[in-house]
Amino acid sequence: AQRVTQPEKLLSVFKGAPVELKCNYSYSGSPELFWYVQYSRQRLQLLLRHISRESIKGFTADLNKGETSFHLKKPFAQEEDSAMYYCALLNQAGTALIFGKGTTLSVSS
Amino acid sequence: NAGVTQTPKFRVLKTGQSMTLLCAQDMNHEYMYWYRQDPGMGLRLIHYSVGEGTTAKGEVPDGYNVSRLKKQNFLLGLESAAPSQTSVYFCATDGLAGGQTGIINEQFFGPGTRLTVL
């Protein structure tokens, strides 16, 4: 079965603290994974994808096949990082994304 | 370029009424999707289309129909609305620019339609 699990509905941290948003997946073969973000009153947008191995807005995510995880990390959270974050998995057919239930990140000063 | 637009932005229906949500894109993308977003449930795929004239079921297709008569438009229909269909509906597109076929696996989302069924 293809599935994405985001175990935390809400993650609250203080400004400057490290952030880790958890994502676990179930997939046969080599997965393609993504993080999407939805800031308040903005459209959902791609944050990063694992094949690019990039860092966007200070966020990184490493694919760990052994733990079937793709956690999103940032060493020092900023208030503007407050948003809803979705982890997504490309389906086996390569035609659609399977989204997790999302985690709301709240960063306060 | 407008990107991905959705019409209407808000709508209130009574149980049993019908309506159509319109998604329009000027990105010349092949792939289009309809999702619903509910608290605690995340984004769930309703239907999608990999090209003009084609549609496919997603995770939660019951109670909805879709049509893709033109490449730039993807319609989502509710024939007989139910309170369980109260949600925020998002359209998204994916594809290569310049009219090339294929997918880039970056979805571009519309602003959403907030639907309430009483």
PDB file of C-alpha atoms in Angstrom:
ATOM      1  CA  ALA A   1       0.000   0.000   0.000  1.00  0.00           C
ATOM      2  CA  GLN A   2       1.100   3.534  -0.689  1.00  0.00           C
ATOM      3  CA  ARG A   3       0.683   5.756   2.295  1.00  0.00           C
ATOM      4  CA  VAL A   4       2.077   8.899   3.929  1.00  0.00           C
ATOM      5  CA  THR A   5       1.902   9.398   7.657  1.00  0.00           C
ATOM      6  CA  GLN A   6       2.482  12.680   9.446  1.00  0.00           C
ATOM      7  CA  PRO A   7       2.086  11.809  13.120  1.00  0.00           C
ATOM      8  CA  GLU A   8       1.864  15.350  14.481  1.00  0.00           C
ATOM      9  CA  LYS A   9      -1.127  17.580  13.842  1.00  0.00           C
ATOM     10  CA  LEU A  10       0.500  20.546  15.528  1.00  0.00           C
ATOM     11  CA  LEU A  11       4.085  21.407  16.355  1.00  0.00           C
ATOM     12  CA  SER A  12       4.756  24.496  18.452  1.00  0.00           C
ATOM     13  CA  VAL A  13       8.290  25.843  18.879  1.00  0.00           C
ATOM     14  CA  PHE A  14       9.974  29.058  19.900  1.00  0.00           C
ATOM     15  CA  LYS A  15      11.835  31.265  17.470  1.00  0.00           C
ATOM     16  CA  GLY A  16      15.409  30.082  17.082  1.00  0.00           C
ATOM     17  CA  ALA A  17      14.657  26.527  18.161  1.00  0.00           C
ATOM     18  CA  PRO A  18      15.285  23.555  15.852  1.00  0.00           C
ATOM     19  CA  VAL A  19      12.346  22.126  13.962  1.00  0.00           C
ATOM     20  CA  GLU A  20      11.686  18.602  12.761  1.00  0.00           C
ATOM     21  CA  LEU A  21       8.429  17.756  11.005  1.00  0.00           C
ATOM     22  CA  LYS A  22       8.024  14.014  10.751  1.00  0.00           C
ATOM     23  CA  CYS A  23       6.942  12.098   7.676  1.00  0.00           C
ATOM     24  CA  ASN A  24       6.880   8.333   7.213  1.00  0.00           C
ATOM     25  CA  TYR A  25       5.839   6.523   4.077  1.00  0.00           C
ATOM     26  CA  SER A  26       4.854   3.107   2.801  1.00  0.00           C
ATOM     27  CA  TYR A  27       5.884   2.276  -0.769  1.00  0.00           C
ATOM     28  CA  SER A  28       7.251  -0.571  -2.873  1.00  0.00           C
ATOM     29  CA  GLY A  29      10.363   0.446  -4.732  1.00  0.00           C
ATOM     30  CA  SER A  30      12.123   3.804  -4.836  1.00  0.00           C
ATOM     31  CA  PRO A  31       9.806   6.584  -3.662  1.00  0.00           C
ATOM     32  CA  GLU A  32       9.684  10.160  -4.848  1.00  0.00           C
ATOM     33  CA  LEU A  33       8.853  12.420  -1.938  1.00  0.00           C
ATOM     34  CA  PHE A  34       7.978  16.067  -1.570  1.00  0.00           C
ATOM     35  CA  TRP A  35       7.189  18.692   1.025  1.00  0.00           C
ATOM     36  CA  TYR A  36       4.469  21.238   0.262  1.00  0.00           C
ATOM     37  CA  VAL A  37       3.714  24.296   2.389  1.00  0.00           C
ATOM     38  CA  GLN A  38       0.622  26.451   2.818  1.00  0.00           C
ATOM     39  CA  TYR A  39       1.199  29.828   4.453  1.00  0.00           C
ATOM     40  CA  SER A  40      -1.765  31.742   5.804  1.00  0.00           C
ATOM     41  CA  ARG A  41      -3.885  33.174   2.995  1.00  0.00           C
ATOM     42  CA  GLN A  42      -1.530  31.812   0.359  1.00  0.00           C
ATOM     43  CA  ARG A  43      -1.724  28.925  -2.058  1.00  0.00           C
ATOM     44  CA  LEU A  44      -0.264  25.544  -1.371  1.00  0.00           C
ATOM     45  CA  GLN A  45       3.175  25.405  -2.972  1.00  0.00           C
ATOM     46  CA  LEU A  46       6.101  23.058  -3.361  1.00  0.00           C
ATOM     47  CA  LEU A  47       8.792  23.556  -0.736  1.00  0.00           C
ATOM     48  CA  LEU A  48      11.272  20.893  -1.757  1.00  0.00           C
ATOM     49  CA  ARG A  49      11.619  17.453  -3.309  1.00  0.00           C
ATOM     50  CA  HIS A  50      14.070  14.785  -2.258  1.00  0.00           C
ATOM     51  CA  ILE A  51      15.588  14.175  -5.703  1.00  0.00           C
ATOM     52  CA  SER A  52      16.797  17.776  -5.809  1.00  0.00           C
ATOM     53  CA  ARG A  53      18.612  17.466  -2.501  1.00  0.00           C
ATOM     54  CA  GLU A  54      18.187  21.189  -2.075  1.00  0.00           C
ATOM     55  CA  SER A  55      17.740  23.517   0.862  1.00  0.00           C
ATOM     56  CA  ILE A  56      14.839  25.941   0.595  1.00  0.00           C
ATOM     57  CA  LYS A  57      14.331  28.701   3.169  1.00  0.00           C
ATOM     58  CA  GLY A  58      16.777  26.840   5.404  1.00  0.00           C
ATOM     59  CA  PHE A  59      14.738  23.629   5.319  1.00  0.00           C
ATOM     60  CA  THR A  60      16.227  20.275   4.349  1.00  0.00           C
ATOM     61  CA  ALA A  61      14.791  16.797   4.134  1.00  0.00           C
ATOM     62  CA  ASP A  62      16.692  13.548   3.793  1.00  0.00           C
ATOM     63  CA  LEU A  63      15.215  10.333   2.527  1.00  0.00           C
ATOM     64  CA  ASN A  64      15.939   7.473   4.910  1.00  0.00           C
ATOM     65  CA  LYS A  65      14.907   4.260   3.176  1.00  0.00           C
ATOM     66  CA  GLY A  66      15.759   2.117   6.176  1.00  0.00           C
ATOM     67  CA  GLU A  67      13.351   4.019   8.405  1.00  0.00           C
ATOM     68  CA  THR A  68      10.997   4.885   5.500  1.00  0.00           C
ATOM     69  CA  SER A  69      11.115   8.495   6.576  1.00  0.00           C
ATOM     70  CA  PHE A  70      11.447  11.905   4.968  1.00  0.00           C
ATOM     71  CA  HIS A  71      11.543  14.297   7.892  1.00  0.00           C
ATOM     72  CA  LEU A  72      11.711  18.055   7.283  1.00  0.00           C
ATOM     73  CA  LYS A  73      14.278  19.910   9.351  1.00  0.00           C
ATOM     74  CA  LYS A  74      15.402  23.426  10.031  1.00  0.00           C
ATOM     75  CA  PRO A  75      18.076  24.312  12.588  1.00  0.00           C
ATOM     76  CA  PHE A  76      16.636  27.674  13.668  1.00  0.00           C
ATOM     77  CA  ALA A  77      12.914  28.329  13.266  1.00  0.00           C
ATOM     78  CA  GLN A  78      11.625  31.748  12.253  1.00  0.00           C
ATOM     79  CA  GLU A  79       8.156  33.185  12.882  1.00  0.00           C
ATOM     80  CA  GLU A  80       7.543  33.328   9.135  1.00  0.00           C
ATOM     81  CA  ASP A  81       7.889  29.538   9.011  1.00  0.00           C
ATOM     82  CA  SER A  82       4.500  29.225  10.682  1.00  0.00           C
ATOM     83  CA  ALA A  83       2.327  27.352   8.181  1.00  0.00           C
ATOM     84  CA  MET A  84       0.730  24.027   7.325  1.00  0.00           C
ATOM     85  CA  TYR A  85       3.222  21.500   5.963  1.00  0.00           C
ATOM     86  CA  TYR A  86       2.267  18.492   3.874  1.00  0.00           C
ATOM     87  CA  CYS A  87       4.455  15.545   3.003  1.00  0.00           C
ATOM     88  CA  ALA A  88       3.587  13.917  -0.332  1.00  0.00           C
ATOM     89  CA  LEU A  89       4.484  10.744  -2.191  1.00  0.00           C
ATOM     90  CA  LEU A  90       4.301  10.179  -5.936  1.00  0.00           C
ATOM     91  CA  ASN A  91       2.055   7.199  -6.678  1.00  0.00           C
ATOM     92  CA  GLN A  92       3.350   4.075  -8.406  1.00  0.00           C
ATOM     93  CA  ALA A  93       1.812   5.103 -11.726  1.00  0.00           C
ATOM     94  CA  GLY A  94       3.620   8.427 -11.542  1.00  0.00           C
ATOM     95  CA  THR A  95       0.392  10.312 -12.193  1.00  0.00           C
ATOM     96  CA  ALA A  96      -0.671  11.724  -8.823  1.00  0.00           C
ATOM     97  CA  LEU A  97       0.559  12.679  -5.367  1.00  0.00           C
ATOM     98  CA  ILE A  98      -0.541  11.067  -2.135  1.00  0.00           C
ATOM     99  CA  PHE A  99      -0.583  13.641   0.645  1.00  0.00           C
ATOM    100  CA  GLY A 100      -0.266  13.164   4.364  1.00  0.00           C
ATOM    101  CA  LYS A 101      -2.717  14.784   6.756  1.00  0.00           C
ATOM    102  CA  GLY A 102      -0.447  17.741   7.328  1.00  0.00           C
ATOM    103  CA  THR A 103       1.295  19.302  10.308  1.00  0.00           C
ATOM    104  CA  THR A 104       0.681  22.843  11.458  1.00  0.00           C
ATOM    105  CA  LEU A 105       3.898  24.496  12.546  1.00  0.00           C
ATOM    106  CA  SER A 106       3.543  27.403  14.940  1.00  0.00           C
ATOM    107  CA  VAL A 107       6.631  29.473  15.710  1.00  0.00           C
ATOM    108  CA  SER A 108       6.327  32.036  18.475  1.00  0.00           C
ATOM    109  CA  SER A 109       8.729  34.577  19.876  1.00  0.00           C
TER     110      SER A 109
ATOM    111  CA  ASN B   1      -0.441  34.914 -16.493  1.00  0.00           C
ATOM    112  CA  ALA B   2      -3.197  34.018 -14.068  1.00  0.00           C
ATOM    113  CA  GLY B   3      -1.836  30.521 -13.428  1.00  0.00           C
ATOM    114  CA  VAL B   4      -4.582  28.405 -11.863  1.00  0.00           C
ATOM    115  CA  THR B   5      -7.926  30.008 -11.092  1.00  0.00           C
ATOM    116  CA  GLN B   6     -11.023  28.606  -9.434  1.00  0.00           C
ATOM    117  CA  THR B   7     -14.635  29.725  -9.680  1.00  0.00           C
ATOM    118  CA  PRO B   8     -16.457  30.412  -7.397  1.00  0.00           C
ATOM    119  CA  LYS B   9     -14.435  31.340  -4.307  1.00  0.00           C
ATOM    120  CA  PHE B  10     -17.298  30.647  -1.889  1.00  0.00           C
ATOM    121  CA  ARG B  11     -20.628  28.900  -2.134  1.00  0.00           C
ATOM    122  CA  VAL B  12     -23.388  27.809   0.191  1.00  0.00           C
ATOM    123  CA  LEU B  13     -25.701  25.025  -0.974  1.00  0.00           C
ATOM    124  CA  LYS B  14     -28.687  23.267   0.469  1.00  0.00           C
ATOM    125  CA  THR B  15     -28.700  19.495   0.680  1.00  0.00           C
ATOM    126  CA  GLY B  16     -29.675  18.012  -2.654  1.00  0.00           C
ATOM    127  CA  GLN B  17     -28.682  20.996  -4.772  1.00  0.00           C
ATOM    128  CA  SER B  18     -26.179  20.647  -7.570  1.00  0.00           C
ATOM    129  CA  MET B  19     -23.273  22.798  -8.608  1.00  0.00           C
ATOM    130  CA  THR B  20     -20.150  22.852 -10.737  1.00  0.00           C
ATOM    131  CA  LEU B  21     -16.748  24.127  -9.710  1.00  0.00           C
ATOM    132  CA  LEU B  22     -14.550  25.410 -12.494  1.00  0.00           C
ATOM    133  CA  CYS B  23     -10.787  25.200 -12.597  1.00  0.00           C
ATOM    134  CA  ALA B  24      -8.994  27.070 -15.355  1.00  0.00           C
ATOM    135  CA  GLN B  25      -5.282  27.156 -16.140  1.00  0.00           C
ATOM    136  CA  ASP B  26      -3.187  29.076 -18.620  1.00  0.00           C
ATOM    137  CA  MET B  27      -0.007  27.062 -18.043  1.00  0.00           C
ATOM    138  CA  ASN B  28      -0.726  24.578 -20.831  1.00  0.00           C
ATOM    139  CA  HIS B  29      -0.288  21.700 -18.376  1.00  0.00           C
ATOM    140  CA  GLU B  30      -1.514  18.228 -19.230  1.00  0.00           C
ATOM    141  CA  TYR B  31      -2.315  17.062 -15.712  1.00  0.00           C
ATOM    142  CA  MET B  32      -5.077  18.506 -13.546  1.00  0.00           C
ATOM    143  CA  TYR B  33      -6.362  17.466 -10.135  1.00  0.00           C
ATOM    144  CA  TRP B  34      -9.217  18.128  -7.741  1.00  0.00           C
ATOM    145  CA  TYR B  35      -8.619  17.790  -4.000  1.00  0.00           C
ATOM    146  CA  ARG B  36     -10.660  18.401  -0.907  1.00  0.00           C
ATOM    147  CA  GLN B  37      -9.096  19.697   2.287  1.00  0.00           C
ATOM    148  CA  ASP B  38     -10.723  18.901   5.605  1.00  0.00           C
ATOM    149  CA  PRO B  39      -9.431  19.539   9.146  1.00  0.00           C
ATOM    150  CA  GLY B  40      -7.477  16.559  10.378  1.00  0.00           C
ATOM    151  CA  MET B  41      -7.797  14.774   7.045  1.00  0.00           C
ATOM    152  CA  GLY B  42      -5.299  16.704   4.975  1.00  0.00           C
ATOM    153  CA  LEU B  43      -5.579  16.822   1.200  1.00  0.00           C
ATOM    154  CA  ARG B  44      -7.473  14.008  -0.439  1.00  0.00           C
ATOM    155  CA  LEU B  45      -7.573  13.464  -4.179  1.00  0.00           C
ATOM    156  CA  ILE B  46     -11.067  13.351  -5.656  1.00  0.00           C
ATOM    157  CA  HIS B  47     -10.459  12.951  -9.384  1.00  0.00           C
ATOM    158  CA  TYR B  48      -7.699  13.779 -11.789  1.00  0.00           C
ATOM    159  CA  SER B  49      -6.998  14.037 -15.500  1.00  0.00           C
ATOM    160  CA  VAL B  50      -3.838  13.265 -17.423  1.00  0.00           C
ATOM    161  CA  GLY B  51      -5.008  15.005 -20.557  1.00  0.00           C
ATOM    162  CA  GLU B  52      -7.908  16.482 -22.474  1.00  0.00           C
ATOM    163  CA  GLY B  53     -10.803  14.065 -22.639  1.00  0.00           C
ATOM    164  CA  THR B  54      -9.480  11.779 -19.893  1.00  0.00           C
ATOM    165  CA  THR B  55     -10.397  11.486 -16.223  1.00  0.00           C
ATOM    166  CA  ALA B  56      -9.570   9.074 -13.429  1.00  0.00           C
ATOM    167  CA  LYS B  57     -10.787   8.435  -9.898  1.00  0.00           C
ATOM    168  CA  GLY B  58      -8.749   9.436  -6.902  1.00  0.00           C
ATOM    169  CA  GLU B  59      -9.078   8.472  -3.261  1.00  0.00           C
ATOM    170  CA  VAL B  60     -12.548   9.931  -2.561  1.00  0.00           C
ATOM    171  CA  PRO B  61     -14.502  10.093  -5.848  1.00  0.00           C
ATOM    172  CA  ASP B  62     -17.995   9.176  -4.606  1.00  0.00           C
ATOM    173  CA  GLY B  63     -20.570  11.919  -5.007  1.00  0.00           C
ATOM    174  CA  TYR B  64     -18.485  13.828  -7.549  1.00  0.00           C
ATOM    175  CA  ASN B  65     -18.139  13.846 -11.306  1.00  0.00           C
ATOM    176  CA  VAL B  66     -15.587  15.575 -13.491  1.00  0.00           C
ATOM    177  CA  SER B  67     -15.063  16.552 -17.081  1.00  0.00           C
ATOM    178  CA  ARG B  68     -12.049  17.728 -19.072  1.00  0.00           C
ATOM    179  CA  LEU B  69     -13.466  18.777 -22.425  1.00  0.00           C
ATOM    180  CA  LYS B  70     -10.796  21.402 -22.945  1.00  0.00           C
ATOM    181  CA  LYS B  71      -7.174  21.164 -21.904  1.00  0.00           C
ATOM    182  CA  GLN B  72      -7.337  24.373 -19.911  1.00  0.00           C
ATOM    183  CA  ASN B  73     -10.486  23.571 -17.927  1.00  0.00           C
ATOM    184  CA  PHE B  74     -11.303  20.889 -15.374  1.00  0.00           C
ATOM    185  CA  LEU B  75     -14.841  20.848 -13.987  1.00  0.00           C
ATOM    186  CA  LEU B  76     -15.921  19.262 -10.710  1.00  0.00           C
ATOM    187  CA  GLY B  77     -19.619  18.534 -10.336  1.00  0.00           C
ATOM    188  CA  LEU B  78     -21.742  17.741  -7.335  1.00  0.00           C
ATOM    189  CA  GLU B  79     -25.038  16.284  -8.551  1.00  0.00           C
ATOM    190  CA  SER B  80     -26.782  16.140  -5.180  1.00  0.00           C
ATOM    191  CA  ALA B  81     -24.824  17.933  -2.476  1.00  0.00           C
ATOM    192  CA  ALA B  82     -24.597  16.467   1.022  1.00  0.00           C
ATOM    193  CA  PRO B  83     -23.368  18.065   4.268  1.00  0.00           C
ATOM    194  CA  SER B  84     -20.399  15.657   4.179  1.00  0.00           C
ATOM    195  CA  GLN B  85     -19.208  17.525   1.097  1.00  0.00           C
ATOM    196  CA  THR B  86     -18.684  20.708   3.086  1.00  0.00           C
ATOM    197  CA  SER B  87     -15.007  21.352   2.496  1.00  0.00           C
ATOM    198  CA  VAL B  88     -12.400  23.508   0.816  1.00  0.00           C
ATOM    199  CA  TYR B  89     -11.776  22.328  -2.731  1.00  0.00           C
ATOM    200  CA  PHE B  90      -8.457  22.840  -4.451  1.00  0.00           C
ATOM    201  CA  CYS B  91      -7.546  22.425  -8.061  1.00  0.00           C
ATOM    202  CA  ALA B  92      -3.961  21.800  -9.133  1.00  0.00           C
ATOM    203  CA  THR B  93      -2.036  21.328 -12.356  1.00  0.00           C
ATOM    204  CA  ASP B  94       1.229  19.663 -13.293  1.00  0.00           C
ATOM    205  CA  GLY B  95       3.163  19.409 -16.486  1.00  0.00           C
ATOM    206  CA  LEU B  96       5.868  20.744 -18.712  1.00  0.00           C
ATOM    207  CA  ALA B  97       5.763  24.268 -20.049  1.00  0.00           C
ATOM    208  CA  GLY B  98       5.573  25.187 -23.678  1.00  0.00           C
ATOM    209  CA  GLY B  99       2.977  22.617 -24.602  1.00  0.00           C
ATOM    210  CA  GLN B 100       5.346  19.676 -24.198  1.00  0.00           C
ATOM    211  CA  THR B 101       3.862  16.459 -22.875  1.00  0.00           C
ATOM    212  CA  GLY B 102       4.959  14.992 -19.604  1.00  0.00           C
ATOM    213  CA  ILE B 103       4.932  15.728 -15.917  1.00  0.00           C
ATOM    214  CA  ILE B 104       7.394  17.520 -13.696  1.00  0.00           C
ATOM    215  CA  ASN B 105       5.922  16.454 -10.380  1.00  0.00           C
ATOM    216  CA  GLU B 106       5.466  19.988  -9.120  1.00  0.00           C
ATOM    217  CA  GLN B 107       1.823  20.772  -8.637  1.00  0.00           C
ATOM    218  CA  PHE B 108       0.539  24.336  -8.948  1.00  0.00           C
ATOM    219  CA  PHE B 109      -2.520  25.007  -6.866  1.00  0.00           C
ATOM    220  CA  GLY B 110      -5.479  27.285  -7.231  1.00  0.00           C
ATOM    221  CA  PRO B 111      -6.708  29.531  -4.402  1.00  0.00           C
ATOM    222  CA  GLY B 112      -9.458  27.162  -3.311  1.00  0.00           C
ATOM    223  CA  THR B 113     -13.260  27.153  -3.176  1.00  0.00           C
ATOM    224  CA  ARG B 114     -14.936  27.082   0.215  1.00  0.00           C
ATOM    225  CA  LEU B 115     -18.171  25.106  -0.045  1.00  0.00           C
ATOM    226  CA  THR B 116     -20.744  24.770   2.698  1.00  0.00           C
ATOM    227  CA  VAL B 117     -23.659  22.372   2.341  1.00  0.00           C
ATOM    228  CA  LEU B 118     -26.495  22.958   4.793  1.00  0.00           C
TER     229      LEU B 118
END
